[in-house]
Amino acid sequence: MTIDGERKLLVLRTDPELRRRLDAGLEPRDEFVARFDFLGGVEWPENFRCTAFGVTSGRFAEWDRASGVDLHRAVASSCSVPGLSPPVTIGTERYIDGGARDMLNADLAVGHDRVLALSCVVLEPPPGLVPDLLAACDALCLLSEAEALPISILEAMALGLPVVTTDVGGTADAVVHAETGLVVAPGAGAGALARLAAQPEWARELGRRGRARQRERFSGEAMVEGYARVLAEAATR
């Protein structure tokens, strides 16, 4: 874990463009911190800690009741996703999510007899877990505010599930509205799911079209063919 943290710190110090992008984020600084105003004036829970990572110094911060940092700013800094959210200023330093050091930071529990580590991502899913979970579903709903091209959408499409998602990143390249799923505004997911539930045959048809689109454009074979095509075109220039 320490090695990962040192490597990421080295990248931050030597890559000015990355530093600039991390510092800017995609959301105005004041608006991002304001998201956590509901914690303003709330006392620190006795056993609660959160982590952050200094953009300039590379300092790894472990915020708790004794740190002297307001709870809402500490949580905001711990939720600042690099490249998407602006760093949060605490003192003279700007901080981003402590996951920049390590996804779990489980080493902070050294000295305890028993440790339960909970991750928001499945680091090593058991074989067959994802297909089994998706097979038990009628649809996939992913209402992200920022994405690239989510693998979860492609997995659902490959299994013939209709997808409800927002138009961010590359989601609209995968999901064609009213053809392979529903592309909706943030907050409109419940209505879209109700619409699918009320028309199950149409929902299944969306899923069938989505599976065909996934195989045609997003399968391993399609990726290899795409790379081969680009390389062949480059070789003729």
PDB file of C-alpha atoms in Angstrom, residues 5-204:
ATOM      1  CA  GLY A   5       0.986   5.829  -2.402  1.00  0.00           C
ATOM      2  CA  GLU A   6       4.579   6.814  -3.130  1.00  0.00           C
ATOM      3  CA  ARG A   7       4.181   6.064  -6.827  1.00  0.00           C
ATOM      4  CA  LYS A   8       1.042   8.191  -7.110  1.00  0.00           C
ATOM      5  CA  LEU A   9       2.719  10.977  -5.181  1.00  0.00           C
ATOM      6  CA  LEU A  10       5.610  10.886  -7.654  1.00  0.00           C
ATOM      7  CA  VAL A  11       3.184  11.200 -10.576  1.00  0.00           C
ATOM      8  CA  LEU A  12       1.480  14.189  -8.950  1.00  0.00           C
ATOM      9  CA  ARG A  13       4.807  15.947  -8.441  1.00  0.00           C
ATOM     10  CA  THR A  14       6.193  15.324 -11.927  1.00  0.00           C
ATOM     11  CA  ASP A  15       3.112  15.722 -14.137  1.00  0.00           C
ATOM     12  CA  PRO A  16       2.029  19.402 -14.200  1.00  0.00           C
ATOM     13  CA  GLU A  17      -0.906  18.703 -16.527  1.00  0.00           C
ATOM     14  CA  LEU A  18      -2.291  16.020 -14.208  1.00  0.00           C
ATOM     15  CA  ARG A  19      -1.849  18.365 -11.258  1.00  0.00           C
ATOM     16  CA  ARG A  20      -3.760  21.079 -13.145  1.00  0.00           C
ATOM     17  CA  ARG A  21      -6.621  18.714 -14.021  1.00  0.00           C
ATOM     18  CA  LEU A  22      -6.856  17.415 -10.477  1.00  0.00           C
ATOM     19  CA  ASP A  23      -6.934  20.956  -9.175  1.00  0.00           C
ATOM     20  CA  ALA A  24      -9.667  22.032 -11.572  1.00  0.00           C
ATOM     21  CA  GLY A  25     -12.087  19.120 -11.408  1.00  0.00           C
ATOM     22  CA  LEU A  26     -15.377  19.320 -13.307  1.00  0.00           C
ATOM     23  CA  GLU A  27     -17.423  21.109 -10.660  1.00  0.00           C
ATOM     24  CA  PRO A  28     -16.911  24.575  -9.134  1.00  0.00           C
ATOM     25  CA  ARG A  29     -15.102  24.295  -5.819  1.00  0.00           C
ATOM     26  CA  ASP A  30     -17.699  26.127  -3.701  1.00  0.00           C
ATOM     27  CA  GLU A  31     -20.591  24.165  -5.194  1.00  0.00           C
ATOM     28  CA  PHE A  32     -18.881  20.868  -4.442  1.00  0.00           C
ATOM     29  CA  VAL A  33     -18.176  21.705  -0.790  1.00  0.00           C
ATOM     30  CA  ALA A  34     -21.743  23.020  -0.435  1.00  0.00           C
ATOM     31  CA  ARG A  35     -23.000  19.506  -1.124  1.00  0.00           C
ATOM     32  CA  PHE A  36     -21.807  18.615   2.381  1.00  0.00           C
ATOM     33  CA  ASP A  37     -23.294  21.603   4.216  1.00  0.00           C
ATOM     34  CA  PHE A  38     -25.864  19.281   5.781  1.00  0.00           C
ATOM     35  CA  LEU A  39     -23.004  18.089   8.010  1.00  0.00           C
ATOM     36  CA  GLY A  40     -22.198  21.618   9.144  1.00  0.00           C
ATOM     37  CA  GLY A  41     -22.306  21.870  12.931  1.00  0.00           C
ATOM     38  CA  VAL A  42     -22.643  18.097  13.327  1.00  0.00           C
ATOM     39  CA  GLU A  43     -20.323  16.654  15.945  1.00  0.00           C
ATOM     40  CA  TRP A  44     -17.807  14.062  14.878  1.00  0.00           C
ATOM     41  CA  PRO A  45     -19.022  10.495  15.559  1.00  0.00           C
ATOM     42  CA  GLU A  46     -16.746   8.989  18.157  1.00  0.00           C
ATOM     43  CA  ASN A  47     -15.369   6.132  16.054  1.00  0.00           C
ATOM     44  CA  PHE A  48     -15.628   7.660  12.585  1.00  0.00           C
ATOM     45  CA  ARG A  49     -12.541   8.405  10.471  1.00  0.00           C
ATOM     46  CA  CYS A  50     -12.093   9.327   6.824  1.00  0.00           C
ATOM     47  CA  THR A  51      -9.020   9.829   4.666  1.00  0.00           C
ATOM     48  CA  ALA A  52      -7.711  12.327   2.141  1.00  0.00           C
ATOM     49  CA  PHE A  53      -4.567  12.843   0.071  1.00  0.00           C
ATOM     50  CA  GLY A  54      -2.725  16.165  -0.289  1.00  0.00           C
ATOM     51  CA  VAL A  55      -2.393  17.253  -3.924  1.00  0.00           C
ATOM     52  CA  THR A  56       0.729  19.376  -3.378  1.00  0.00           C
ATOM     53  CA  SER A  57       2.490  17.755  -0.427  1.00  0.00           C
ATOM     54  CA  GLY A  58       1.385  14.167  -0.927  1.00  0.00           C
ATOM     55  CA  ARG A  59       0.420  14.099   2.728  1.00  0.00           C
ATOM     56  CA  PHE A  60      -1.940  11.281   3.662  1.00  0.00           C
ATOM     57  CA  ALA A  61      -4.502  12.654   6.104  1.00  0.00           C
ATOM     58  CA  GLU A  62      -6.571  10.618   8.513  1.00  0.00           C
ATOM     59  CA  TRP A  63      -9.376  12.869   9.703  1.00  0.00           C
ATOM     60  CA  ASP A  64     -11.083  12.142  13.011  1.00  0.00           C
ATOM     61  CA  ARG A  65     -12.563  13.991  15.977  1.00  0.00           C
ATOM     62  CA  ALA A  66      -9.083  14.897  17.252  1.00  0.00           C
ATOM     63  CA  SER A  67      -7.901  16.335  13.918  1.00  0.00           C
ATOM     64  CA  GLY A  68      -9.591  19.693  14.507  1.00  0.00           C
ATOM     65  CA  VAL A  69     -11.155  19.683  11.021  1.00  0.00           C
ATOM     66  CA  ASP A  70     -14.861  20.389  10.541  1.00  0.00           C
ATOM     67  CA  LEU A  71     -16.724  17.195   9.717  1.00  0.00           C
ATOM     68  CA  HIS A  72     -18.290  18.519   6.517  1.00  0.00           C
ATOM     69  CA  ARG A  73     -14.956  19.633   5.036  1.00  0.00           C
ATOM     70  CA  ALA A  74     -13.260  16.390   6.054  1.00  0.00           C
ATOM     71  CA  VAL A  75     -15.959  14.298   4.377  1.00  0.00           C
ATOM     72  CA  ALA A  76     -15.933  16.565   1.310  1.00  0.00           C
ATOM     73  CA  SER A  77     -12.174  16.115   0.910  1.00  0.00           C
ATOM     74  CA  SER A  78     -12.560  12.356   1.278  1.00  0.00           C
ATOM     75  CA  CYS A  79     -15.204  12.364  -1.486  1.00  0.00           C
ATOM     76  CA  SER A  80     -13.271  14.524  -3.955  1.00  0.00           C
ATOM     77  CA  VAL A  81     -12.734  12.184  -6.906  1.00  0.00           C
ATOM     78  CA  PRO A  82      -9.571  13.165  -8.853  1.00  0.00           C
ATOM     79  CA  GLY A  83     -10.387  14.744 -12.201  1.00  0.00           C
ATOM     80  CA  LEU A  84     -14.111  14.979 -11.461  1.00  0.00           C
ATOM     81  CA  SER A  85     -14.336  17.041  -8.281  1.00  0.00           C
ATOM     82  CA  PRO A  86     -12.142  19.956  -7.182  1.00  0.00           C
ATOM     83  CA  PRO A  87      -9.730  19.424  -4.298  1.00  0.00           C
ATOM     84  CA  VAL A  88     -10.989  20.687  -0.944  1.00  0.00           C
ATOM     85  CA  THR A  89      -8.853  23.225   0.876  1.00  0.00           C
ATOM     86  CA  ILE A  90      -8.136  22.456   4.523  1.00  0.00           C
ATOM     87  CA  GLY A  91      -5.565  24.715   6.113  1.00  0.00           C
ATOM     88  CA  THR A  92      -2.958  25.507   3.459  1.00  0.00           C
ATOM     89  CA  GLU A  93      -3.303  22.242   1.531  1.00  0.00           C
ATOM     90  CA  ARG A  94      -5.776  20.967  -1.077  1.00  0.00           C
ATOM     91  CA  TYR A  95      -7.016  17.416  -0.580  1.00  0.00           C
ATOM     92  CA  ILE A  96      -8.571  14.714  -2.727  1.00  0.00           C
ATOM     93  CA  ASP A  97     -10.046  11.294  -1.937  1.00  0.00           C
ATOM     94  CA  GLY A  98      -7.781   9.153   0.255  1.00  0.00           C
ATOM     95  CA  GLY A  99      -8.354   6.361  -2.248  1.00  0.00           C
ATOM     96  CA  ALA A 100      -5.615   8.020  -4.319  1.00  0.00           C
ATOM     97  CA  ARG A 101      -3.248   6.299  -1.878  1.00  0.00           C
ATOM     98  CA  ASP A 102      -5.066   2.973  -1.707  1.00  0.00           C
ATOM     99  CA  MET A 103      -8.634   1.833  -2.394  1.00  0.00           C
ATOM    100  CA  LEU A 104      -9.089   0.393   1.109  1.00  0.00           C
ATOM    101  CA  ASN A 105      -6.370   1.900   3.337  1.00  0.00           C
ATOM    102  CA  ALA A 106      -6.878  -1.177   5.469  1.00  0.00           C
ATOM    103  CA  ASP A 107      -3.413  -0.749   6.997  1.00  0.00           C
ATOM    104  CA  LEU A 108      -4.949   1.912   9.254  1.00  0.00           C
ATOM    105  CA  ALA A 109      -6.443  -0.940  11.254  1.00  0.00           C
ATOM    106  CA  VAL A 110      -3.042  -2.329  12.278  1.00  0.00           C
ATOM    107  CA  GLY A 111      -3.109  -3.376  15.933  1.00  0.00           C
ATOM    108  CA  HIS A 112      -6.726  -4.508  15.968  1.00  0.00           C
ATOM    109  CA  ASP A 113      -7.517  -8.171  16.510  1.00  0.00           C
ATOM    110  CA  ARG A 114     -10.373  -8.254  14.020  1.00  0.00           C
ATOM    111  CA  VAL A 115     -10.821  -6.119  10.924  1.00  0.00           C
ATOM    112  CA  LEU A 116     -13.826  -5.922   8.593  1.00  0.00           C
ATOM    113  CA  ALA A 117     -12.859  -4.184   5.329  1.00  0.00           C
ATOM    114  CA  LEU A 118     -15.759  -2.938   3.197  1.00  0.00           C
ATOM    115  CA  SER A 119     -15.059  -1.729  -0.337  1.00  0.00           C
ATOM    116  CA  CYS A 120     -17.431   0.078  -2.679  1.00  0.00           C
ATOM    117  CA  VAL A 121     -16.033  -2.046  -5.508  1.00  0.00           C
ATOM    118  CA  VAL A 122     -15.669  -5.810  -5.784  1.00  0.00           C
ATOM    119  CA  LEU A 123     -11.893  -6.197  -5.941  1.00  0.00           C
ATOM    120  CA  GLU A 124     -11.872  -9.918  -6.788  1.00  0.00           C
ATOM    121  CA  PRO A 125     -15.394 -11.086  -7.705  1.00  0.00           C
ATOM    122  CA  PRO A 126     -15.930 -14.850  -7.436  1.00  0.00           C
ATOM    123  CA  PRO A 127     -16.297 -16.577 -10.822  1.00  0.00           C
ATOM    124  CA  GLY A 128     -19.830 -16.236 -12.130  1.00  0.00           C
ATOM    125  CA  LEU A 129     -20.904 -13.654  -9.553  1.00  0.00           C
ATOM    126  CA  VAL A 130     -21.700 -10.814 -11.976  1.00  0.00           C
ATOM    127  CA  PRO A 131     -23.638 -12.942 -14.518  1.00  0.00           C
ATOM    128  CA  ASP A 132     -25.613 -14.595 -11.713  1.00  0.00           C
ATOM    129  CA  LEU A 133     -26.555 -11.252 -10.179  1.00  0.00           C
ATOM    130  CA  LEU A 134     -27.550  -9.739 -13.500  1.00  0.00           C
ATOM    131  CA  ALA A 135     -29.521 -12.837 -14.481  1.00  0.00           C
ATOM    132  CA  ALA A 136     -31.725 -12.246 -11.450  1.00  0.00           C
ATOM    133  CA  CYS A 137     -32.550  -8.713 -12.635  1.00  0.00           C
ATOM    134  CA  ASP A 138     -35.140  -7.373 -15.072  1.00  0.00           C
ATOM    135  CA  ALA A 139     -33.121  -4.270 -15.971  1.00  0.00           C
ATOM    136  CA  LEU A 140     -29.961  -2.339 -15.085  1.00  0.00           C
ATOM    137  CA  CYS A 141     -30.242   1.248 -13.853  1.00  0.00           C
ATOM    138  CA  LEU A 142     -27.073   3.382 -13.730  1.00  0.00           C
ATOM    139  CA  LEU A 143     -27.741   7.086 -13.072  1.00  0.00           C
ATOM    140  CA  SER A 144     -24.184   8.405 -12.822  1.00  0.00           C
ATOM    141  CA  GLU A 145     -23.286  12.086 -13.080  1.00  0.00           C
ATOM    142  CA  ALA A 146     -19.888  11.217 -14.589  1.00  0.00           C
ATOM    143  CA  GLU A 147     -18.694   8.108 -16.440  1.00  0.00           C
ATOM    144  CA  ALA A 148     -16.403   6.935 -19.208  1.00  0.00           C
ATOM    145  CA  LEU A 149     -17.961   3.820 -20.760  1.00  0.00           C
ATOM    146  CA  PRO A 150     -19.234   1.711 -17.849  1.00  0.00           C
ATOM    147  CA  ILE A 151     -18.467  -2.004 -18.113  1.00  0.00           C
ATOM    148  CA  SER A 152     -21.595  -2.674 -16.050  1.00  0.00           C
ATOM    149  CA  ILE A 153     -23.753  -1.395 -18.912  1.00  0.00           C
ATOM    150  CA  LEU A 154     -22.015  -3.626 -21.451  1.00  0.00           C
ATOM    151  CA  GLU A 155     -22.310  -6.638 -19.130  1.00  0.00           C
ATOM    152  CA  ALA A 156     -26.035  -6.053 -18.761  1.00  0.00           C
ATOM    153  CA  MET A 157     -26.474  -5.633 -22.503  1.00  0.00           C
ATOM    154  CA  ALA A 158     -24.536  -8.853 -23.146  1.00  0.00           C
ATOM    155  CA  LEU A 159     -27.065 -10.686 -20.960  1.00  0.00           C
ATOM    156  CA  GLY A 160     -30.047  -9.136 -22.735  1.00  0.00           C
ATOM    157  CA  LEU A 161     -31.108  -6.665 -20.046  1.00  0.00           C
ATOM    158  CA  PRO A 162     -32.606  -3.274 -20.934  1.00  0.00           C
ATOM    159  CA  VAL A 163     -30.529  -0.424 -19.506  1.00  0.00           C
ATOM    160  CA  VAL A 164     -31.693   2.826 -17.931  1.00  0.00           C
ATOM    161  CA  THR A 165     -28.887   5.373 -17.782  1.00  0.00           C
ATOM    162  CA  THR A 166     -27.938   9.032 -18.012  1.00  0.00           C
ATOM    163  CA  ASP A 167     -26.287  10.685 -21.017  1.00  0.00           C
ATOM    164  CA  VAL A 168     -22.760  11.020 -19.614  1.00  0.00           C
ATOM    165  CA  GLY A 169     -19.432   9.932 -21.057  1.00  0.00           C
ATOM    166  CA  GLY A 170     -19.856   7.112 -23.527  1.00  0.00           C
ATOM    167  CA  THR A 171     -23.125   5.725 -22.184  1.00  0.00           C
ATOM    168  CA  ALA A 172     -25.163   7.067 -25.109  1.00  0.00           C
ATOM    169  CA  ASP A 173     -22.770   5.330 -27.517  1.00  0.00           C
ATOM    170  CA  ALA A 174     -23.792   2.024 -25.988  1.00  0.00           C
ATOM    171  CA  VAL A 175     -27.435   2.652 -25.084  1.00  0.00           C
ATOM    172  CA  VAL A 176     -29.668   3.977 -27.851  1.00  0.00           C
ATOM    173  CA  HIS A 177     -32.706   5.642 -26.319  1.00  0.00           C
ATOM    174  CA  ALA A 178     -35.950   3.688 -26.787  1.00  0.00           C
ATOM    175  CA  GLU A 179     -34.082   1.146 -28.930  1.00  0.00           C
ATOM    176  CA  THR A 180     -31.756  -0.718 -26.544  1.00  0.00           C
ATOM    177  CA  GLY A 181     -32.739   1.021 -23.315  1.00  0.00           C
ATOM    178  CA  LEU A 182     -33.718   4.410 -21.932  1.00  0.00           C
ATOM    179  CA  VAL A 183     -31.416   7.434 -21.638  1.00  0.00           C
ATOM    180  CA  VAL A 184     -32.905   9.768 -19.041  1.00  0.00           C
ATOM    181  CA  ALA A 185     -32.131  12.909 -17.075  1.00  0.00           C
ATOM    182  CA  PRO A 186     -30.709  12.556 -13.557  1.00  0.00           C
ATOM    183  CA  GLY A 187     -33.561  11.893 -11.167  1.00  0.00           C
ATOM    184  CA  ALA A 188     -35.799  10.312 -13.812  1.00  0.00           C
ATOM    185  CA  GLY A 189     -34.705   6.738 -13.210  1.00  0.00           C
ATOM    186  CA  ALA A 190     -37.744   5.691 -11.188  1.00  0.00           C
ATOM    187  CA  GLY A 191     -40.142   6.750 -13.920  1.00  0.00           C
ATOM    188  CA  ALA A 192     -38.116   4.940 -16.564  1.00  0.00           C
ATOM    189  CA  LEU A 193     -38.058   1.718 -14.532  1.00  0.00           C
ATOM    190  CA  ALA A 194     -41.817   1.976 -13.966  1.00  0.00           C
ATOM    191  CA  ARG A 195     -42.270   2.346 -17.704  1.00  0.00           C
ATOM    192  CA  LEU A 196     -40.284  -0.854 -18.329  1.00  0.00           C
ATOM    193  CA  ALA A 197     -42.178  -2.702 -15.621  1.00  0.00           C
ATOM    194  CA  ALA A 198     -45.509  -1.709 -17.177  1.00  0.00           C
ATOM    195  CA  GLN A 199     -44.416  -2.977 -20.618  1.00  0.00           C
ATOM    196  CA  PRO A 200     -42.464  -6.189 -19.978  1.00  0.00           C
ATOM    197  CA  GLU A 201     -42.512  -7.422 -23.574  1.00  0.00           C
ATOM    198  CA  TRP A 202     -41.153  -4.095 -24.815  1.00  0.00           C
ATOM    199  CA  ALA A 203     -38.511  -4.211 -22.076  1.00  0.00           C
ATOM    200  CA  ARG A 204     -37.452  -7.682 -23.227  1.00  0.00           C
TER     201      ARG A 204
END
